[in-house]
Coordinates of C-alpha atoms and ligand atoms in Angstrom, one line a residue:
X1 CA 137.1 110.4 177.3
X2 CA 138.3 109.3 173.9
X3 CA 140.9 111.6 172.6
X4 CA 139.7 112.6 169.0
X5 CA 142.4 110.8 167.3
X6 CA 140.9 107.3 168.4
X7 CA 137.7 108.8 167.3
X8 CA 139.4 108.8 163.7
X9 CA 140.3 105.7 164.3
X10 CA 137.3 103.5 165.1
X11 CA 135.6 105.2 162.4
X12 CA 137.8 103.8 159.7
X13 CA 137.8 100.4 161.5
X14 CA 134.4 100.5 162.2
X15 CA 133.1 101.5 158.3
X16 CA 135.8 100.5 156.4
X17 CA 134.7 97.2 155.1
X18 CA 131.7 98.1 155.2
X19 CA 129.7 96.8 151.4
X20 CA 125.7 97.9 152.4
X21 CA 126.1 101.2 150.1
X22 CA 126.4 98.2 147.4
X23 CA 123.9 95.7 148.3
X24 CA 121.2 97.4 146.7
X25 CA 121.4 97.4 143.2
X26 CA 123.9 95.0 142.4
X27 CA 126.5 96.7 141.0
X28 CA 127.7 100.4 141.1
X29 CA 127.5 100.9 137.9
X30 CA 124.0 100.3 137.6
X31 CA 123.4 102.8 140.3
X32 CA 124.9 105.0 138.4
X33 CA 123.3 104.7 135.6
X34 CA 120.1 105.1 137.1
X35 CA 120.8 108.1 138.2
X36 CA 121.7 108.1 141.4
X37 CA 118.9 106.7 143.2
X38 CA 121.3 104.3 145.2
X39 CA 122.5 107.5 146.6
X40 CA 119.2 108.2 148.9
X41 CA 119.5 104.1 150.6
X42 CA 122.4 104.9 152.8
X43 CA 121.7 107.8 155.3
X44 CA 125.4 108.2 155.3
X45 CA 125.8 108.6 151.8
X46 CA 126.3 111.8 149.7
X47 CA 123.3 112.8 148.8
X48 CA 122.8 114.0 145.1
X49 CA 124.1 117.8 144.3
X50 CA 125.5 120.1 141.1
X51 CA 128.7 121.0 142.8
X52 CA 131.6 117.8 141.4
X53 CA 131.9 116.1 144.3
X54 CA 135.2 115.5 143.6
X55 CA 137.1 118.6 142.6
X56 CA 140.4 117.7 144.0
X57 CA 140.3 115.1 141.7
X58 CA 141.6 111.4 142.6
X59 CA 145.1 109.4 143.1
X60 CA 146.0 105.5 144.4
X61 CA 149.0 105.4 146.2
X62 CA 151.3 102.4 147.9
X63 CA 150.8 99.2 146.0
X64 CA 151.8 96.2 147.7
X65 CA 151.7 92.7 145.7
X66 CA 147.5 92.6 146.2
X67 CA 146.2 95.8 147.4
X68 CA 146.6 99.4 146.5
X69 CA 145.2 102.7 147.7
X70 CA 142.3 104.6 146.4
X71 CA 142.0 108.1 147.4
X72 CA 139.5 111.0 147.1
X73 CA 138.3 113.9 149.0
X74 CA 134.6 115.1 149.0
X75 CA 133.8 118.6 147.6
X76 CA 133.1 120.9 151.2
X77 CA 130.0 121.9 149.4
X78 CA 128.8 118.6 148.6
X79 CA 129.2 117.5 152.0
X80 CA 127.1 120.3 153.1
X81 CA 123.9 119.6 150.7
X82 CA 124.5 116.3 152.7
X83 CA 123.5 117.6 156.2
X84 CA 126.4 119.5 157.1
X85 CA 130.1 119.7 157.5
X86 CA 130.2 117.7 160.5
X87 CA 128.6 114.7 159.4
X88 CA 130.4 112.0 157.8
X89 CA 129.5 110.7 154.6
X90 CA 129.6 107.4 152.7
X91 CA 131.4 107.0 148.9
X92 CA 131.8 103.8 146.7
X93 CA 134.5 102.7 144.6
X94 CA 134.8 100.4 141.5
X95 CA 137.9 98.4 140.5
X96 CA 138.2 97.1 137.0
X97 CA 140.6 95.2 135.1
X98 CA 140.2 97.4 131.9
X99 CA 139.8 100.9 131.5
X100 CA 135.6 100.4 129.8
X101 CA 134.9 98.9 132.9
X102 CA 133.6 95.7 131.6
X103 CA 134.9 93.2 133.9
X104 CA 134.5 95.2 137.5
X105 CA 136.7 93.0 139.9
X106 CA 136.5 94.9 143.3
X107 CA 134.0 97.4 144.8
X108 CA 133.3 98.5 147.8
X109 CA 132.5 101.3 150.3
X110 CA 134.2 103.9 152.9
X111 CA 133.4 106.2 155.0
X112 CA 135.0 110.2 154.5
X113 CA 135.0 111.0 158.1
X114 CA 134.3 114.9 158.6
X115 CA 137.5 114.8 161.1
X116 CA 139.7 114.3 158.0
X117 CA 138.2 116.5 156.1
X118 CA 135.7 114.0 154.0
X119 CA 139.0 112.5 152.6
X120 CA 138.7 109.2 151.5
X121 CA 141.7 106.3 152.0
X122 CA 140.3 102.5 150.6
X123 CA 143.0 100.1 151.2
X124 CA 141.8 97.3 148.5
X125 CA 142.8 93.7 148.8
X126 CA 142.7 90.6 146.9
X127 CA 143.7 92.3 143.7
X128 CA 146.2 89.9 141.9
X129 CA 150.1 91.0 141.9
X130 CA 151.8 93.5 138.9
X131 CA 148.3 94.0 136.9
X132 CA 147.1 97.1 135.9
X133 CA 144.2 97.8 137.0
X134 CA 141.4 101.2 136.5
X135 CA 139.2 102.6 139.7
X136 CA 136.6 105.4 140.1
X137 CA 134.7 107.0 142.7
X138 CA 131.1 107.2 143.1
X139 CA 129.3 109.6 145.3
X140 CA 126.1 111.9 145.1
X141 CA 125.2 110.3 142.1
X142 CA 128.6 111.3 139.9
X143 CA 131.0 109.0 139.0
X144 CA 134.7 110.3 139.2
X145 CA 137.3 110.1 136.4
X146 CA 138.5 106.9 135.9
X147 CA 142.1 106.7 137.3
X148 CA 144.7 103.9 136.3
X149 CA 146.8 101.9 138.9
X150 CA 149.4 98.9 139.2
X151 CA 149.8 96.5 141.5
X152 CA 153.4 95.9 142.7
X153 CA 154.9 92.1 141.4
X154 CA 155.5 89.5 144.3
X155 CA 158.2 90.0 146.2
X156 CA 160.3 87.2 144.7
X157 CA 159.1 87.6 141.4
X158 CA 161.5 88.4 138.7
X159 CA 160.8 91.4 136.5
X160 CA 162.1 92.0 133.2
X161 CA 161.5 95.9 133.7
X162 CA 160.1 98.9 136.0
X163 CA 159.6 101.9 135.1
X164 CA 159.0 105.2 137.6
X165 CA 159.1 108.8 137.6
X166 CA 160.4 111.1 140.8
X167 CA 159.9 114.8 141.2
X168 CA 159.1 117.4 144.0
X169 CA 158.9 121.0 144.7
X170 CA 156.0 122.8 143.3
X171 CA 155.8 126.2 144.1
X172 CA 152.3 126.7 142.6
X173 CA 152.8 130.5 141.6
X174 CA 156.3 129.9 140.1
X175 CA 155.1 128.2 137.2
X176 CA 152.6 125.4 135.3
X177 CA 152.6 121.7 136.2
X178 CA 152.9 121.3 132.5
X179 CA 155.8 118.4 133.6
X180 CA 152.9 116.3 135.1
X181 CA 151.0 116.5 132.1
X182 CA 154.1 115.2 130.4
X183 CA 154.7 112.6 133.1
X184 CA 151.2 111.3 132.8
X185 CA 151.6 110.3 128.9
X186 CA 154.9 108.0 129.9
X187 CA 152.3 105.3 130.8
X188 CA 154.7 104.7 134.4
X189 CA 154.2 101.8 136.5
X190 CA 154.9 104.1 139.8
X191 CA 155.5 107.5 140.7
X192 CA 157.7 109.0 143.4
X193 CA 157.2 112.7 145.3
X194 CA 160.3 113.5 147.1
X195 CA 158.5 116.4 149.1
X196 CA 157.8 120.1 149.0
X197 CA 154.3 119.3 147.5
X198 CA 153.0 122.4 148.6
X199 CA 154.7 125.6 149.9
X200 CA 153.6 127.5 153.0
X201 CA 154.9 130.8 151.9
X202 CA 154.8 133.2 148.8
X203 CA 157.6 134.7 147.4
X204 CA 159.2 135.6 144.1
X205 CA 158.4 138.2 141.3
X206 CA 156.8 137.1 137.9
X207 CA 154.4 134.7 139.3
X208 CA 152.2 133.0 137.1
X209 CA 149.3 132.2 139.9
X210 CA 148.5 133.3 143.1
X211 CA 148.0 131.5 146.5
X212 CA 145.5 133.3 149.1
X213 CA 146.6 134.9 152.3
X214 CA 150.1 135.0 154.1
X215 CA 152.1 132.4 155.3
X216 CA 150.1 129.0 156.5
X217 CA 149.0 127.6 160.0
X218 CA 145.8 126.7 160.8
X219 CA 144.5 123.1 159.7
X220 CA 141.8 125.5 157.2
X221 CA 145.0 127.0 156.2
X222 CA 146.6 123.9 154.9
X223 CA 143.3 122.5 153.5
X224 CA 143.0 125.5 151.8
X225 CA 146.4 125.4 150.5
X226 CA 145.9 122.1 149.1
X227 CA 143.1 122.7 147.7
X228 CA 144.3 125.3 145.7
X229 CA 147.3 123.0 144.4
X230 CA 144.9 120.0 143.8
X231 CA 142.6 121.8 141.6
X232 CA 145.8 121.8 138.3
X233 CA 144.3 119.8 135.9
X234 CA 147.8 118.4 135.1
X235 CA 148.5 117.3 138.8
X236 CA 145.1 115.9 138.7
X237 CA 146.6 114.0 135.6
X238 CA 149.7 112.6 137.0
X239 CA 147.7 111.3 140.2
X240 CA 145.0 109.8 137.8
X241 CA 147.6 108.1 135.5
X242 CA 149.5 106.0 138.1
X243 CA 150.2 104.7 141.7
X244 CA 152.1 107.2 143.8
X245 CA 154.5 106.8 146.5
X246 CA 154.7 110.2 148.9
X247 CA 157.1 111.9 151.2
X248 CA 157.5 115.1 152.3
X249 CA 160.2 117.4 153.0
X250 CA 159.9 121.0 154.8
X251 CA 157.6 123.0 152.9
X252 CA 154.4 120.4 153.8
X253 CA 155.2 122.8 157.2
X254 CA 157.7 125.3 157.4
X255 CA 160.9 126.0 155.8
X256 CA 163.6 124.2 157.3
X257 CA 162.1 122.9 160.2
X258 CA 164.0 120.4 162.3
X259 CA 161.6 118.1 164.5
X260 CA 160.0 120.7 167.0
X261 CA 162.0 123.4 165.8
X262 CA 160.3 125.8 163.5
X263 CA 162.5 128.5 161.0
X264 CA 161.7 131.3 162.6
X265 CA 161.1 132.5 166.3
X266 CA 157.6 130.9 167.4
X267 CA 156.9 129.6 170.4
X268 CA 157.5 125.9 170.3
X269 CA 154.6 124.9 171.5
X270 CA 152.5 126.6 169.3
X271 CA 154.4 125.1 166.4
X272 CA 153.3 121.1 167.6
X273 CA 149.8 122.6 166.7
X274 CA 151.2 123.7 163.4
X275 CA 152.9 120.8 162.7
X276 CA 149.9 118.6 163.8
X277 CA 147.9 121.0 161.6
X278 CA 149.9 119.9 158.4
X279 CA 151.0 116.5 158.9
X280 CA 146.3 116.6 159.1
X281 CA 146.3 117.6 155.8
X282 CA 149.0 116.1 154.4
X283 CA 147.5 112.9 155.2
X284 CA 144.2 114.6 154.6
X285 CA 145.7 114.8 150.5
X286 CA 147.5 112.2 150.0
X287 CA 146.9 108.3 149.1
X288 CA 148.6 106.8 152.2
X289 CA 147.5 103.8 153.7
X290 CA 145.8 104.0 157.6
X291 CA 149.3 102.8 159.2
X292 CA 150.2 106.6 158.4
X293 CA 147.6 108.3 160.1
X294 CA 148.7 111.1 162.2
X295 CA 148.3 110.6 166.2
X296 CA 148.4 114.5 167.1
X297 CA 152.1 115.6 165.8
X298 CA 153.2 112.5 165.0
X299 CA 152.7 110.9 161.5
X300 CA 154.5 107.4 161.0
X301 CA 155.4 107.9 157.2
X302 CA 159.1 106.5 156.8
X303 CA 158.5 102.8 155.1
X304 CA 159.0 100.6 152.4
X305 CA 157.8 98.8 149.2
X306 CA 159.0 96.1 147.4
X307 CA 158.6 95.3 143.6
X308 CA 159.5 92.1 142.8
X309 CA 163.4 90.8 143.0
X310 CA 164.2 93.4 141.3
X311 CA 163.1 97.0 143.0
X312 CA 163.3 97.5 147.0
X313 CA 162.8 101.4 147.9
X314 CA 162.9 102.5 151.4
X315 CA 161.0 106.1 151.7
X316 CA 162.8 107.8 154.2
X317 CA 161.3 111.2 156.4
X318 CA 164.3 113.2 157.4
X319 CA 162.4 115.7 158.8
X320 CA 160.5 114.7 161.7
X321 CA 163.1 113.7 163.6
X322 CA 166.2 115.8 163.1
X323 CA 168.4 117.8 165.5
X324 CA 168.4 120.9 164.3
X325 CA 170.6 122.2 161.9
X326 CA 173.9 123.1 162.8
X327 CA 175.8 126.6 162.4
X328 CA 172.7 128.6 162.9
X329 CA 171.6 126.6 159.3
X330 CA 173.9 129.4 157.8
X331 CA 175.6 127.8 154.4
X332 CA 179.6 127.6 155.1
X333 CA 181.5 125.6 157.6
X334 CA 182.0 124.9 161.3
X335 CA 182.9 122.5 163.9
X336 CA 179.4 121.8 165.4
X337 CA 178.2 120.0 161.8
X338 CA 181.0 117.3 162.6
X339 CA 179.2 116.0 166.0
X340 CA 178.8 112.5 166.1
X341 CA 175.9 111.9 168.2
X342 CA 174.0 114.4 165.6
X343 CA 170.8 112.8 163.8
X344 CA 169.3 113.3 160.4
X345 CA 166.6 110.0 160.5
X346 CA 166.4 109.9 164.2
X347 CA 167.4 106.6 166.4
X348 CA 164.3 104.4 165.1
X349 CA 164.5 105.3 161.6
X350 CA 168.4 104.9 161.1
X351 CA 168.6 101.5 163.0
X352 CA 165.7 100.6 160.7
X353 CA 167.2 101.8 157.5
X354 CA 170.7 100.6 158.2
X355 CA 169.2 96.9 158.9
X356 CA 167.2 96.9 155.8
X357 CA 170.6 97.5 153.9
X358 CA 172.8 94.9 155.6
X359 CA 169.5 92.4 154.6
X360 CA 169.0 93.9 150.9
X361 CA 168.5 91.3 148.5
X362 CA 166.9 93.3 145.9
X363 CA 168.9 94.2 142.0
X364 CA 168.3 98.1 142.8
X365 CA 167.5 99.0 146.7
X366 CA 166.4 102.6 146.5
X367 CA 166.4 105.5 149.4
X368 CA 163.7 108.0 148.4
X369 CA 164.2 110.9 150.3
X370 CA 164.6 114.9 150.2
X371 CA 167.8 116.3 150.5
X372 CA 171.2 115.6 148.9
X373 CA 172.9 113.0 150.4
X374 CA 176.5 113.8 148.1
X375 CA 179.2 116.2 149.6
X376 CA 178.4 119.9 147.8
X377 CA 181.4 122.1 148.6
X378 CA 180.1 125.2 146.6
X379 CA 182.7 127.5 148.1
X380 CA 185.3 129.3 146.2
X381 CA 188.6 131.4 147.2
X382 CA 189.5 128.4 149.5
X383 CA 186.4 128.6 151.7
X384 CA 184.2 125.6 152.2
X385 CA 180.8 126.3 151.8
X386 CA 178.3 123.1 152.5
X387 CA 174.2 123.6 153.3
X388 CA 173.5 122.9 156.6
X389 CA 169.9 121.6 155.9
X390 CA 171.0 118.8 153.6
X391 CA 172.9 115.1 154.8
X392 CA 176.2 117.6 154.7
X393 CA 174.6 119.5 158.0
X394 CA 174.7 115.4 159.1
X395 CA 178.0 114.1 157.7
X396 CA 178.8 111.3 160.7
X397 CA 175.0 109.8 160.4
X398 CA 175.8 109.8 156.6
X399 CA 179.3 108.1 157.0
X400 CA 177.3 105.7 159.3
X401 CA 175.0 105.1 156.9
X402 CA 177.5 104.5 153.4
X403 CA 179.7 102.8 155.2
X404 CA 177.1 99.9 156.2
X405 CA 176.6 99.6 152.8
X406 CA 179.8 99.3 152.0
X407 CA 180.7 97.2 154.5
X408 CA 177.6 94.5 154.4
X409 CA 177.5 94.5 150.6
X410 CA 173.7 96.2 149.6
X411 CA 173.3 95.6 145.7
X412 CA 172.4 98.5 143.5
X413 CA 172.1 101.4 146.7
X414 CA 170.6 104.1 144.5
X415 CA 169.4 107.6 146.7
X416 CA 166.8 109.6 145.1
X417 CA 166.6 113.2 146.0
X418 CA 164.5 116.6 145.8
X419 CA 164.9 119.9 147.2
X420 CA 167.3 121.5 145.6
X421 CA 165.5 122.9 142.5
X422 CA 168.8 121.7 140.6
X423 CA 169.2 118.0 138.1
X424 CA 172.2 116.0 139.3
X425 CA 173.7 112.5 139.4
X426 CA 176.4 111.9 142.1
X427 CA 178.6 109.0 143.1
X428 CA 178.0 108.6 146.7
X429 CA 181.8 107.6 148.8
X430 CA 182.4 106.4 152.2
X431 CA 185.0 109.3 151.7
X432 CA 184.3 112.2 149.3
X433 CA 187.0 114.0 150.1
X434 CA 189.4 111.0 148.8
X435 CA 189.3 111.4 144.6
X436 CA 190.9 107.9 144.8
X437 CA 188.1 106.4 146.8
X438 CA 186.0 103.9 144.6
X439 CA 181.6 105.3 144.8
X440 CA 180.0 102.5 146.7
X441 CA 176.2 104.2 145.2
X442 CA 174.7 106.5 143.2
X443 CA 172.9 109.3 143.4
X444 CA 170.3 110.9 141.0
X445 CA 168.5 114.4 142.3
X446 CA 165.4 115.4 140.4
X447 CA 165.1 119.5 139.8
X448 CA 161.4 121.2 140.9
X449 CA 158.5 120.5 139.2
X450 CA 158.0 124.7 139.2
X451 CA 160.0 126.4 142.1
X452 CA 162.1 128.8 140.8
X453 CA 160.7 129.6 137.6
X454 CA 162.1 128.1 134.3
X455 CA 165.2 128.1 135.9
X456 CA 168.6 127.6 133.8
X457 CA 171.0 124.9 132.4
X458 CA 173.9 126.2 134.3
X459 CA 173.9 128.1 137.3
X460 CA 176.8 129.7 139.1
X461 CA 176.1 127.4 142.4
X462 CA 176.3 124.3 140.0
X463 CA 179.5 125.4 138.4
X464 CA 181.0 125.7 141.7
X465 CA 180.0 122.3 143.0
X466 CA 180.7 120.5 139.6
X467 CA 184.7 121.8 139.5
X468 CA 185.1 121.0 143.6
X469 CA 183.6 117.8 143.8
X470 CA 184.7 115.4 141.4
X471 CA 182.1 112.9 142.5
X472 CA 179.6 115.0 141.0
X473 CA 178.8 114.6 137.6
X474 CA 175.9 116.3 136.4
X475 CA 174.0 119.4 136.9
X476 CA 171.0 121.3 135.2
X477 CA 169.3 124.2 136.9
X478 CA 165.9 123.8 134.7
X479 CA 162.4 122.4 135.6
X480 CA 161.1 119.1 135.2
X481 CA 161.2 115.4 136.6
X482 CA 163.4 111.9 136.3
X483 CA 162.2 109.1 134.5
X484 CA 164.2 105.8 136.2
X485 CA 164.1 102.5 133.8
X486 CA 165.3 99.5 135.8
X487 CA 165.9 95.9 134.6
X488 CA 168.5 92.9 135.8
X489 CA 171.1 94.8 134.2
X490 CA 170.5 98.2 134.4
X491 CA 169.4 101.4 135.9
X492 CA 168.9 104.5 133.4
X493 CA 167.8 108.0 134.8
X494 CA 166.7 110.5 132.1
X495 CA 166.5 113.6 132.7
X496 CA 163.0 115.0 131.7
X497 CA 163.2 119.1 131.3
X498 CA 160.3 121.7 130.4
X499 CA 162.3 124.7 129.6
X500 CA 159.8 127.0 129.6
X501 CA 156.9 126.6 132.4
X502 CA 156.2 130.2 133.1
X503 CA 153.8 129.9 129.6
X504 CA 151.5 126.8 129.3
X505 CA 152.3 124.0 127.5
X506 CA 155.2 124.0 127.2
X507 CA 157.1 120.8 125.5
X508 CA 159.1 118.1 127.2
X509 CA 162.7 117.3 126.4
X510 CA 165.5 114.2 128.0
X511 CA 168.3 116.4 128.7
X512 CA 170.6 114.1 129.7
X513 CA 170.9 110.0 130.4
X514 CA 172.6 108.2 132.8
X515 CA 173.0 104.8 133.4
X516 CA 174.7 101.9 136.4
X517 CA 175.4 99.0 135.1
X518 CA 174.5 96.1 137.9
X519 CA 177.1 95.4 139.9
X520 CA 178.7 98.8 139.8
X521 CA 178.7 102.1 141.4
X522 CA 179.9 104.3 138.6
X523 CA 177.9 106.4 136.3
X524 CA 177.7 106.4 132.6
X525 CA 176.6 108.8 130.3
X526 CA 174.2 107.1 128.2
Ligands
FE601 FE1 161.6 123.1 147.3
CA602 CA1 162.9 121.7 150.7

């Protein structure tokens, strides 16, 4: 008997090219414009209904040189005006070359299988390389929002500029997504999520929203959780307005899981279901191409994209395959953390990453990931204080790791970070203990989008680490994202703060610049 996962599977291979939705009609658009009555040819397709059939609203994710993709996920209630929730449903798609739609270049059909949820993954192809590009959805009739996309550059093109934005952690009741709405006016060419894209838990006083229901678990639960994060206009904004690049860190899950091993007390077996459960919906949300479909509790999502000569990013997951975090994951210091045969990225992963550095040939090669990769000593009174979940719980795999690039030369290592809830820029050392040491990379960590409320410039924690680790050089406690600016010469990282997200709208300020000259490690104010 087929295991359910190949059942996802075939469908996708068996319906994903498929273009009969389309013959009809000639183009979508004219369907469309009709009415709908396309909608009633296919017997898989959405049938006409008043609820939006897409109320999560729409993203495209991963560009490679010609092909991007486009993601949706059907309304439950459409689906069920449809025939039911078990029965999977047909939608169409239109690519165009300008946003009126006037040249279409691309359309096609997929199938949003009812085992994921009606979610809706198009890998397009034949697209031509670093063109912008504008798609929408059609289903039941309703044409989505029209979303905007780029195409990444050949790989040995050269390119005079990129621009991206990074963020992560958005604790939906902590405050408004009024950064996206700022992010989705800069007109970016790509846009990074570091992880903690949804939180499984409540907590915290003078919440400005609620989540439903107690901490997460079921696959419904997660669904429901995105769901409820999907449905901010300005998130809707920032997916519509560019190509995004996902990862996750622990809050997709649990807090500070490791691998197998959940935070608290339950049975480990029961957390595989969990963790299959997520890593579902995760996928279920997000514009990730097939190759990252989960098999059970197992998602491949660790990978990499390439823009052009000048841009190389590897987007690590240093979750899945962790040991656990040493010391009991209690913030201080002990022996244990010091192990060498202790794993952050897990065999596969590291050999991959550390091959991909010895071989860089890109201007900047990036490392988007979660956690800080810099030594934060935030003790005080002569004890060390490091946290155990971050690349400090993992210091030999990290000495492994900046010492290959040291040793085989990568260009323009630059590691971009989450988690924290905290802005700051790091030089990254082979030995950060050693003031004399020269940085071999650079570091820039991107505060929450909302966790934690508005937050503060200064913070006791990031007084601490500022005065005992020299290598660090900036940090801001408020809410917001990064904006990263690279050309030949340059890479510049401003720091884009919202002071005040507990009100809506609130306005957008660059609290700080900083900038790496090519060629060199060190940061400069800018
Ligand atoms: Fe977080
Ligand atoms: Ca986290």
């Amino acid at each position: 008997m087929k295991t359910s996962e190949q059942q996802w599977y075939d469908l996708f291979h068996a319906k994903a090219t498929r273009r009969d939705f389309l013959r009809v009609g000639g183009s979508v658009a004219g369907l469309v414009a009709l009415g709908g009555v396309g909608c009633s040819r296919g017997d898989d397709a959405l049938r006409r209904t008043p609820v939006d059939p897409f109320p999560h609203g729409i993203a495209s994710g991963d560009p490679g040189p010609d092909s991007v993709v486009l993601w949706t996920r059907l309304a439950p209630e459409a689906v069920e005006a449809s025939g039911g929730p078990a029965t999977d449903v047909s939608l169409a798609y239109e690519i165009a070359s300008s946003e009126s739609f006037s040249k279409i270049v691309a359309t096609g059909s997929i199938v949003a299988p009812a085992v994921l949820g009606h979610s809706a993954h198009a890998e397009v192809g034949g697209l031509e390389p670093d063109r912008e590009y504008f798609y929408r959805w059609i289903a039941g009739g309703e044409a989505s929002l029209i979303g905007r996309t780029r195409t990444a550059p050949l790989p040995d093109a050269d390119i005079d500029r990129f621009r991206f934005a990074f963020a992560s952690c958005q604790q939906y009741e902590h405050g408004f997504y009024t950064a996206y709405r700022h992010m989705a006016e800069e007109n970016l060419d790509l846009i990074v999520h570091l992880g903690d894209y949804i939180y499984e838990t409540s907590w915290g006083s003078d919440l400005v929203r609620h989540h439903e229901g107690p901490e997460i678990v079921t696959l419904d639960d997660y669904r429901a959780r995105y769901t409820t994060y999907r449905s901010d206009p300005d998130l809707q904004a920032a997916h519509a307005s560019a190509p995004w690049v996902v990862t996750w860190d622990d809050h997709e899950v649990d807090n500070n899981y490791a691998a197998g091993i959940p935070e608290d007390d339950q049975p480990l077996d029961g957390f595989a279901l969990r963790r299959a459960a997520a890593y579902q919906a995760f996928y279920e949300f997000m514009p990730l191409r097939r190759s990252a479909m989960p098999l059970g509790p197992n998602m491949g999502l660790y990978r990499a994209l390439r823009f052009g000569k000048l841009l190389d990013m590897s987007v690590l997951d240093t979750r899945q395959y962790r040991d656990d975090q040493p010391c009991g994951d209690r913030r201080g210091e002990c022996a244990e953390r010091h192990a060498s045969g202790r794993t952050l990225l897990g065999d596969e992963q590291r050999n991959w990453l550390l091959e991909r550095m010895a071989s860089a040939d890109a201007t900047w090669n990036v490392l988007a990931q979660q956690i800080v990769m810099a030594e934060v000593n935030s003790g005080s009174d002569g004890e060390d204080s490091f946290s155990m979940d971050a690349w400090d719980g993992y210091p030999h795999e990290r000495r492994e790791l900046l010492e290959t690039i040291k040793r085989t030369g990568t260009p323009g290592p630059v590691v971009l970070t989450g988690d924290t809830h905290s802005n700051w820029a790091s030089e990254l050392k082979t030995d950060f203990a050693s003031i004399s040491s020269a940085p071999i990379g650079t570091e820039f960590a991107g505060t929450s989008i909302s966790s934690g409320g508005n937050g503060r410039e200064t913070t006791s924690w990031g007084a601490a680490a500022l005065s005992n680790n020299p290598h660090i050089k900036f940090h801001n406690g408020q809410r917001g994202y990064v904006t990263a600016t690279l050309t030949p010469e340059s890479w510049t990282s401003d720091y884009r703060v919202v002071p005040v997200i507990t009100e809506p709208d609130g306005e957008v300020e660059t609290k700080a610049r900083f900038v790496v000259r090519t060629g060199s490690a060190g940061i400069e104010r800018g």
